[in-house]
Tab-separated table of C-alpha atoms in Angstrom:
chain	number	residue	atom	x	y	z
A	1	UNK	CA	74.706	138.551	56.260
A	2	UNK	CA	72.897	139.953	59.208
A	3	UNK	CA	70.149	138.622	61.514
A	4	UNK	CA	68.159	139.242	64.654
A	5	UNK	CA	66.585	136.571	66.533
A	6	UNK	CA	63.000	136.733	66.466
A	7	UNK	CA	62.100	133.358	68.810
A	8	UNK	CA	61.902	133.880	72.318
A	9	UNK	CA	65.401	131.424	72.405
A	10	UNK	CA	66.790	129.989	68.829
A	11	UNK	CA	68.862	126.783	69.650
A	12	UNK	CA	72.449	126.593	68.414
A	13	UNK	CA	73.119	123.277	67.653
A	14	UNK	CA	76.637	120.774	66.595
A	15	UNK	CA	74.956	120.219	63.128
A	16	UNK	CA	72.153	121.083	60.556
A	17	UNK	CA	69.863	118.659	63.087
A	18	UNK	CA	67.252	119.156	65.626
A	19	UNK	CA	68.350	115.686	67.434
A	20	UNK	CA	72.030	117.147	67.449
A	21	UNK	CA	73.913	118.305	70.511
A	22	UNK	CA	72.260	121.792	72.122
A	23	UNK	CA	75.721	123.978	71.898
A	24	UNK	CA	74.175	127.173	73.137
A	25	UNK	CA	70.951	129.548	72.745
A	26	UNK	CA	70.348	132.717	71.181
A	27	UNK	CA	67.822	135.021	73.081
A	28	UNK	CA	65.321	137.439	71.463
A	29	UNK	CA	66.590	140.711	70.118
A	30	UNK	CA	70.533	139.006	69.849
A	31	UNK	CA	71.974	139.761	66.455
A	32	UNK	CA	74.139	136.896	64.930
A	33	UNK	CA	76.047	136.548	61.644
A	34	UNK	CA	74.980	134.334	58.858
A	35	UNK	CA	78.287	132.069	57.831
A	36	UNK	CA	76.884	130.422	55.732
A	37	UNK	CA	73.416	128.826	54.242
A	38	UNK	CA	73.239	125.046	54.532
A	39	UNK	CA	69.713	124.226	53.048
A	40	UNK	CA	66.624	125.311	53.059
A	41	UNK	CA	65.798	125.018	56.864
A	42	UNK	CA	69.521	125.281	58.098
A	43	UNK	CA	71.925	128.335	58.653
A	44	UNK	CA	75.680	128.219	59.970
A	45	UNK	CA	76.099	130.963	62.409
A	46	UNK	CA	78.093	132.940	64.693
A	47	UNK	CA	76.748	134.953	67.778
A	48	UNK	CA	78.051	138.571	68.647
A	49	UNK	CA	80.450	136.328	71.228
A	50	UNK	CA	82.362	134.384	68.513
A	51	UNK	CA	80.404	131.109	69.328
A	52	UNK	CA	79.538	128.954	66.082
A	53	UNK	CA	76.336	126.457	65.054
A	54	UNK	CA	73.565	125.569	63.707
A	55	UNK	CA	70.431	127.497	63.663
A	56	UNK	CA	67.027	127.083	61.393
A	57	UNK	CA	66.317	129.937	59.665
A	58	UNK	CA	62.564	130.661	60.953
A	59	UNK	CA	64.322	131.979	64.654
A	60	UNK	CA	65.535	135.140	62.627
A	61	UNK	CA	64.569	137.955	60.791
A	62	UNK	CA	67.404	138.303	58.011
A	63	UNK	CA	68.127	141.953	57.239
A	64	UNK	CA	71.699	144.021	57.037
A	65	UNK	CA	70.010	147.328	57.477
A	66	UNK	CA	67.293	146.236	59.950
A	67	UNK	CA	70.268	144.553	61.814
A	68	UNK	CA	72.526	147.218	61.756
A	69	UNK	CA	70.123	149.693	62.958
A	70	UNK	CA	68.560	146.856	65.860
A	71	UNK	CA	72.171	147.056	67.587
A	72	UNK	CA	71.909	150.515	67.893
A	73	UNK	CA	68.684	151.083	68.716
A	74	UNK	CA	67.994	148.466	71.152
A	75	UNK	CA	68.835	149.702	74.296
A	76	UNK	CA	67.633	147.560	76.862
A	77	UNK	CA	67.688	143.792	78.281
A	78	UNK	CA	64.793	141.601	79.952
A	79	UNK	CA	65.804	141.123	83.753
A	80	UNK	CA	62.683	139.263	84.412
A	81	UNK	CA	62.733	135.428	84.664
A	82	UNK	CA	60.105	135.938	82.298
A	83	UNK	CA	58.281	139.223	80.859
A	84	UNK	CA	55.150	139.149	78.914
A	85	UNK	CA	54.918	141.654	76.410
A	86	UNK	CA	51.396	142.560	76.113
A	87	UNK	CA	49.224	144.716	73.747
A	88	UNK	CA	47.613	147.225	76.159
A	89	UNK	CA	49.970	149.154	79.199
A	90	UNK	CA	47.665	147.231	81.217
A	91	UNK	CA	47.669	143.770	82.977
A	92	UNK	CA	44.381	142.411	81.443
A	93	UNK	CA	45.976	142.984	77.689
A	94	UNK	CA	46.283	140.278	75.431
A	95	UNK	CA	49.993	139.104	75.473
A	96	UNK	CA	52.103	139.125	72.128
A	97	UNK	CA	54.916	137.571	73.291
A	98	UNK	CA	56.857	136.126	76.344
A	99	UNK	CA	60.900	136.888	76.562
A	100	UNK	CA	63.166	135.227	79.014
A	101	UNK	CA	65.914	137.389	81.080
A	102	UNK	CA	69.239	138.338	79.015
A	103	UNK	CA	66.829	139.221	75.789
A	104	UNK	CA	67.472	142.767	74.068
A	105	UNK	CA	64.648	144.887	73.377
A	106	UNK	CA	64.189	148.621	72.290
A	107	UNK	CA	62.643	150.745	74.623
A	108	UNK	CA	60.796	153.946	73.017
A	109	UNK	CA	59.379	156.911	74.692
A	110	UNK	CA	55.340	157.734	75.025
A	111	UNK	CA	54.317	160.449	76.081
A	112	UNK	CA	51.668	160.406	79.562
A	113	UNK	CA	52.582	156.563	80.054
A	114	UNK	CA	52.037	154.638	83.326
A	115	UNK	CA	55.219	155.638	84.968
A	116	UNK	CA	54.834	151.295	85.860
A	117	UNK	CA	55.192	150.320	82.613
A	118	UNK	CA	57.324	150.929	79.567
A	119	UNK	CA	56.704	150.988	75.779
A	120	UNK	CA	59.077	148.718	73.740
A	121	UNK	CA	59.816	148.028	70.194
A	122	UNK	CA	59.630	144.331	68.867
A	123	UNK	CA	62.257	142.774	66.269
A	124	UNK	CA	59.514	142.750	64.036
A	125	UNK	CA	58.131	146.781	64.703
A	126	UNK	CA	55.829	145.793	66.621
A	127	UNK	CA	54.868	148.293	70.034
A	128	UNK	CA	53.941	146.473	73.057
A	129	UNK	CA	54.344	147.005	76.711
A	130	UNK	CA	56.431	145.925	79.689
A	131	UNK	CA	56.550	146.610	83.738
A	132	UNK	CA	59.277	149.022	83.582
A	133	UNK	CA	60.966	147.772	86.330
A	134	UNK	CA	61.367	144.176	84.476
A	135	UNK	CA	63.965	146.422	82.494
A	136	UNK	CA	67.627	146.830	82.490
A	137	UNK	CA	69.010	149.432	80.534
A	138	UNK	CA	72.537	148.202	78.593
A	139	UNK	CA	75.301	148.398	80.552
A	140	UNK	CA	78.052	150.085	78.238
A	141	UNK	CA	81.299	148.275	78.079
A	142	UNK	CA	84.184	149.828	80.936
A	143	UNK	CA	81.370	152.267	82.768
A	144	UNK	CA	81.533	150.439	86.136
A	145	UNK	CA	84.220	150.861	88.554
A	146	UNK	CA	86.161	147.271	89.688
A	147	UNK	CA	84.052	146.863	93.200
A	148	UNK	CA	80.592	147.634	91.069
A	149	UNK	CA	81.001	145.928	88.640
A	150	UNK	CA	82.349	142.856	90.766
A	151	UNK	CA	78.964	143.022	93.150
A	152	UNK	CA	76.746	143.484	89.786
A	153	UNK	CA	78.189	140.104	88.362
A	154	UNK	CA	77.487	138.424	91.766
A	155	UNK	CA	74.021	139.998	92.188
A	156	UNK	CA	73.225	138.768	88.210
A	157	UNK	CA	74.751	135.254	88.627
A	158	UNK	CA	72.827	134.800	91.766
A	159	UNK	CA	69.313	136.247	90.655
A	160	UNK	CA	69.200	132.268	88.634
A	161	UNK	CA	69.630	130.448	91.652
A	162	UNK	CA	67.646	127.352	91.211
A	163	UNK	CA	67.269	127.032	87.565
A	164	UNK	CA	67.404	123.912	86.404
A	165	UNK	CA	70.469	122.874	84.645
A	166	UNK	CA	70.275	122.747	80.878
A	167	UNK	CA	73.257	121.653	78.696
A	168	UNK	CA	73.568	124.591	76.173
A	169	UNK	CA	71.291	126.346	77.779
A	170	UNK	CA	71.584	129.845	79.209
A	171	UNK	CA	67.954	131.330	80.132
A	172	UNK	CA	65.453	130.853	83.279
A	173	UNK	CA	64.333	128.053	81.705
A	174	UNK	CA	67.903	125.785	82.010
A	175	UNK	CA	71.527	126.865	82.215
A	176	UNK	CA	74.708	125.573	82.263
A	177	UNK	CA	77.722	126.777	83.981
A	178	UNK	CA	79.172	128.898	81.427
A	179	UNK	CA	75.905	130.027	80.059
A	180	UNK	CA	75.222	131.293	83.931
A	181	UNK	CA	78.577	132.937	84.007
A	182	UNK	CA	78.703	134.635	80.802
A	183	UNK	CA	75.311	135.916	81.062
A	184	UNK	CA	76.385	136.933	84.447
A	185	UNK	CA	78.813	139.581	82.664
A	186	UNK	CA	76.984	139.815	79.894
A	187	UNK	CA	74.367	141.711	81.566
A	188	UNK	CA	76.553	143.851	82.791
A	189	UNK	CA	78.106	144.706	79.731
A	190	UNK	CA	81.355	142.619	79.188
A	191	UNK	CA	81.500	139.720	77.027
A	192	UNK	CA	83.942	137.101	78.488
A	193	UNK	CA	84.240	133.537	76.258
A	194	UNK	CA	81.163	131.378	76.860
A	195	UNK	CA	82.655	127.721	77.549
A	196	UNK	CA	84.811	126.833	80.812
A	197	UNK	CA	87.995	127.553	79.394
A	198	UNK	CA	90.191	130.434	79.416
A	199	UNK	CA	90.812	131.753	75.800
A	200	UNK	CA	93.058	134.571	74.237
A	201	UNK	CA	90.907	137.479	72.680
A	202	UNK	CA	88.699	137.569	75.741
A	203	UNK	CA	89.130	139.615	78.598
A	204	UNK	CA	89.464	136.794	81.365
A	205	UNK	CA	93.082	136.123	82.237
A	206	UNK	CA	94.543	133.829	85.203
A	207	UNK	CA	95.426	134.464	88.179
A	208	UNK	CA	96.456	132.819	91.656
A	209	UNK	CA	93.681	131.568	93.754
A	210	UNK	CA	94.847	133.375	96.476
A	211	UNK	CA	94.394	137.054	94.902
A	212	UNK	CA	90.334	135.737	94.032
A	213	UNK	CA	87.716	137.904	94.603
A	214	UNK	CA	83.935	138.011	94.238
A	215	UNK	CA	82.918	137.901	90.833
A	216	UNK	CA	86.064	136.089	89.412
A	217	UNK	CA	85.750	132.835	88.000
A	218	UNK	CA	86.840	129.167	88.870
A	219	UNK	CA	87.681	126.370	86.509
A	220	UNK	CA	87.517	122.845	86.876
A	221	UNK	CA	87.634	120.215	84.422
A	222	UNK	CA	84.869	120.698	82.130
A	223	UNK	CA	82.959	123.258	84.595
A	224	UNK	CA	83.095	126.731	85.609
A	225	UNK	CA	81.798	128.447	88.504
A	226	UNK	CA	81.628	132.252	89.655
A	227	UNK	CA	83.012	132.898	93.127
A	228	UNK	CA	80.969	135.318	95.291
A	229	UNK	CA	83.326	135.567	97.987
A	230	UNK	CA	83.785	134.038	101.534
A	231	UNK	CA	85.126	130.524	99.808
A	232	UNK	CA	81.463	130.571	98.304
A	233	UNK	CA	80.762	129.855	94.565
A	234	UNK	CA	77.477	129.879	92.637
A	235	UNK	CA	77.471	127.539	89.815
A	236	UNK	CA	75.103	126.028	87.354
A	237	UNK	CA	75.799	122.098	88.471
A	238	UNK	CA	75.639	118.754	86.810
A	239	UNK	CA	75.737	117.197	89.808
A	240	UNK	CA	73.100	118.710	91.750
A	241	UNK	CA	70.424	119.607	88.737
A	242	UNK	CA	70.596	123.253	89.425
A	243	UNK	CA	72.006	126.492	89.572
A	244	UNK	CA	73.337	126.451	93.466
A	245	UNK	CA	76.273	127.600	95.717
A	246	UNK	CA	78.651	125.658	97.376
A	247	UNK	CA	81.896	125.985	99.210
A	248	UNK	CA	85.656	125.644	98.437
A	249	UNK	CA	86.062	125.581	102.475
A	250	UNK	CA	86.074	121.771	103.869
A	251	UNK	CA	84.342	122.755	107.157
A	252	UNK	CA	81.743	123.940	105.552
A	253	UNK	CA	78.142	121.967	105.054
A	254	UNK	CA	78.341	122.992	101.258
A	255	UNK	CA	81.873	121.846	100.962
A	256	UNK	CA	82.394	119.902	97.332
A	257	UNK	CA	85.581	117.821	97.577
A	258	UNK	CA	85.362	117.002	93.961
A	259	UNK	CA	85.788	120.928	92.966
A	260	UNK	CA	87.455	121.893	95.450
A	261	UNK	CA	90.255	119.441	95.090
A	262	UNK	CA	90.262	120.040	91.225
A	263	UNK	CA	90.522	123.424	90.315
A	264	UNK	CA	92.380	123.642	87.061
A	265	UNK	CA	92.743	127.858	87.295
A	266	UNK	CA	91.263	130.516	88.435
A	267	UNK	CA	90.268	133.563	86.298
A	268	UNK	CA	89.571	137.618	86.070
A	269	UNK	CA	88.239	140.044	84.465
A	270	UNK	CA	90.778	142.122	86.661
A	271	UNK	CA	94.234	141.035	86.387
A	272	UNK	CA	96.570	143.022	88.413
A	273	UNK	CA	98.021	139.606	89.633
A	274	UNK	CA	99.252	137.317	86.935
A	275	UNK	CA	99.242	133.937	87.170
C-alpha cells in the first residue's frame, strides 16, 4: 500500500516504539510504501530510497490512487529552512502549516497572482500560499551536466551549514552526515544510498582520492562527508555539534587528523576513474 506523509517530518524509527532509535525522517509530501501493518498505531515502511522502519500511522495519508497521482503531480520542493504556508497570498494570513527544506509540494497555477508568491496544493487538497522564491522546482533525474550538477550539490550541502546535528535526522532542524549528503543530491534530483556506506544499486561508486572533486563524497568509519573542493569538506559532525567544514590539508586551521588520517574510500556519482 501507498502513503504520503502528511506531518511536517514523520520519524522512522528501529522498532514499533517512540523511545526506539531515530533511523531517519520522512518530510512532508514524501511518498513511502506500507510493508506491513504492525498494530494499531504502528506501520513497517520503506521510503522511495529503499530505507526501512517504523512509522505511526497518523504521519500519513494512506491512499494508492491519491499516492500515485501525488508523485506526479507534485512538482516542487521547500528550499526554505522553513516555509509557512499560509491561508491568504499575503504575509498577515493565518498560517496552515510550516514545512522544513527537502519537503515536496504541488505547485498550481492562479491566474493574476503576486508574481512574490506561489499557490500550492497540500497532501490533504488543501490551497495555500508560499514566497515563490522559497521554491525549487524538481530537478529531473540526468538533466544537469557533470560541473552543474557538481556546484548544485555543493551549493545544497552548504545552504545547512550550522544545523545542529541530529542522529536520524535530515531537516533544518538536525542532520546527520548522511542525511546532509543525501539530501544534498536529493535536491538535485539523484538519489544516492542514505547511510555512510557505499552500496550496489546506487549510483555512488569508488574511486581514488586523488581523482576527487567537489561534490564527491568521503567515507570514514561510521561518517560521511561531501568534499567541496580545495581539501575542504562540509559535513554534518558528531564531534563538533553541527553541520561545518573542515580540512583534509594538515596546514590548515580546520585540519581534522582523526578524518583525515581515516578515510576508508572515497566516492562518486561520476566514475570515470575506478577505484
Amino acid at each position: 500500500m501507498n502513503a504520503i506523509v502528511k506531518s511536517m517530518i514523520a520519524n522512522l524509527h528501529a522498532k514499533p516504539d517512540e523511545a526506539s532509535e531515530l533511523v531517519d525522517e520522512v518530510l512532508y509530501g514524501m511518498t513511502v510504501q506500507i510493508m506491513e501493518d504492525i498494530d494499531e498505531r504502528w506501520v513497517r515502511i520503506q521510503t522511495a530510497y529503499h530505507y526501512e522502519g517504523f512509522c505511526q500511522k497518523d504521519n500519513f495519508i494512506v491512499d494508492k490512487t491519491k499516492t500515485d497521482t501525488w508523485r506526479q503531480e507534485a512538482n516542487h520542493f521547500i528550499i526554505q529552512s522553513f516555509a509557512d504556508v499560509l491561508q491568504q497570498p499575503r504575509i498577515q494570513s493565518a498560517k496552515m502549516m510550516t514545512l522544513v527544506k527537502g519537503s515536496i509540494i504541488c505547485s498550481i497555477t492562479i491566474d493574476e497572482l503576486d508574481p512574490e508568491w506561489a499557490a500550492v496544493q497540500l497532501v490533504s487538497g488543501e490551497i495555500g500560499y508560499v514566497r515563490k522564491k522559497w521554491l525549487q522546482e524538481k530537478i529531473p533525474e540526468n538533466s544537469l551536466s557533470e560541473q552543474q550538477l557538481r556546484e548544485n550539490v555543493v551549493q545544497t550541502a552548504l545552504s545547512y551549514l550550522a544545523t545542529p546535528y541530529r542522529w536520524g535526522g535530515k531537516s533544518p532542524l538536525g542532520i546527520d552526515c548522511s542525511g546532509l549528503c543525501s539530501m544534498a543530491y536529493m535536491l538535485n534530483g539523484v538519489t544516492i544510498y542514505r547511510d555512510a556506506k557505499i552500496v550496489d544499486g546506487f549510483p555512488i561508486k569508488e574511486i581514488s582520492l586523488e581523482h576527487i572533486q567537489k561534490g564527491d563524497l568521503l567515507y570514514f568509519p561510521g561518517h560521511i562527508a561531501l568534499y567541496i573542493g580545495d581539501h575542504l569538506y562540509v559535513h554534518s559532525s558528531l564531534g563538533g555539534n553541527e553541520v561545518t567544514i573542515n580540512s583534509l590539508d594538515e596546514q590548515h586551521e580546520q585540519y581534522r587528523k582523526d578524518l583525515a588520517t581515516t578515510i576508508t574510500a572515497v566516492g562518486s556519482l561520476f566514475c570515470r576513474y575506478t577505484h
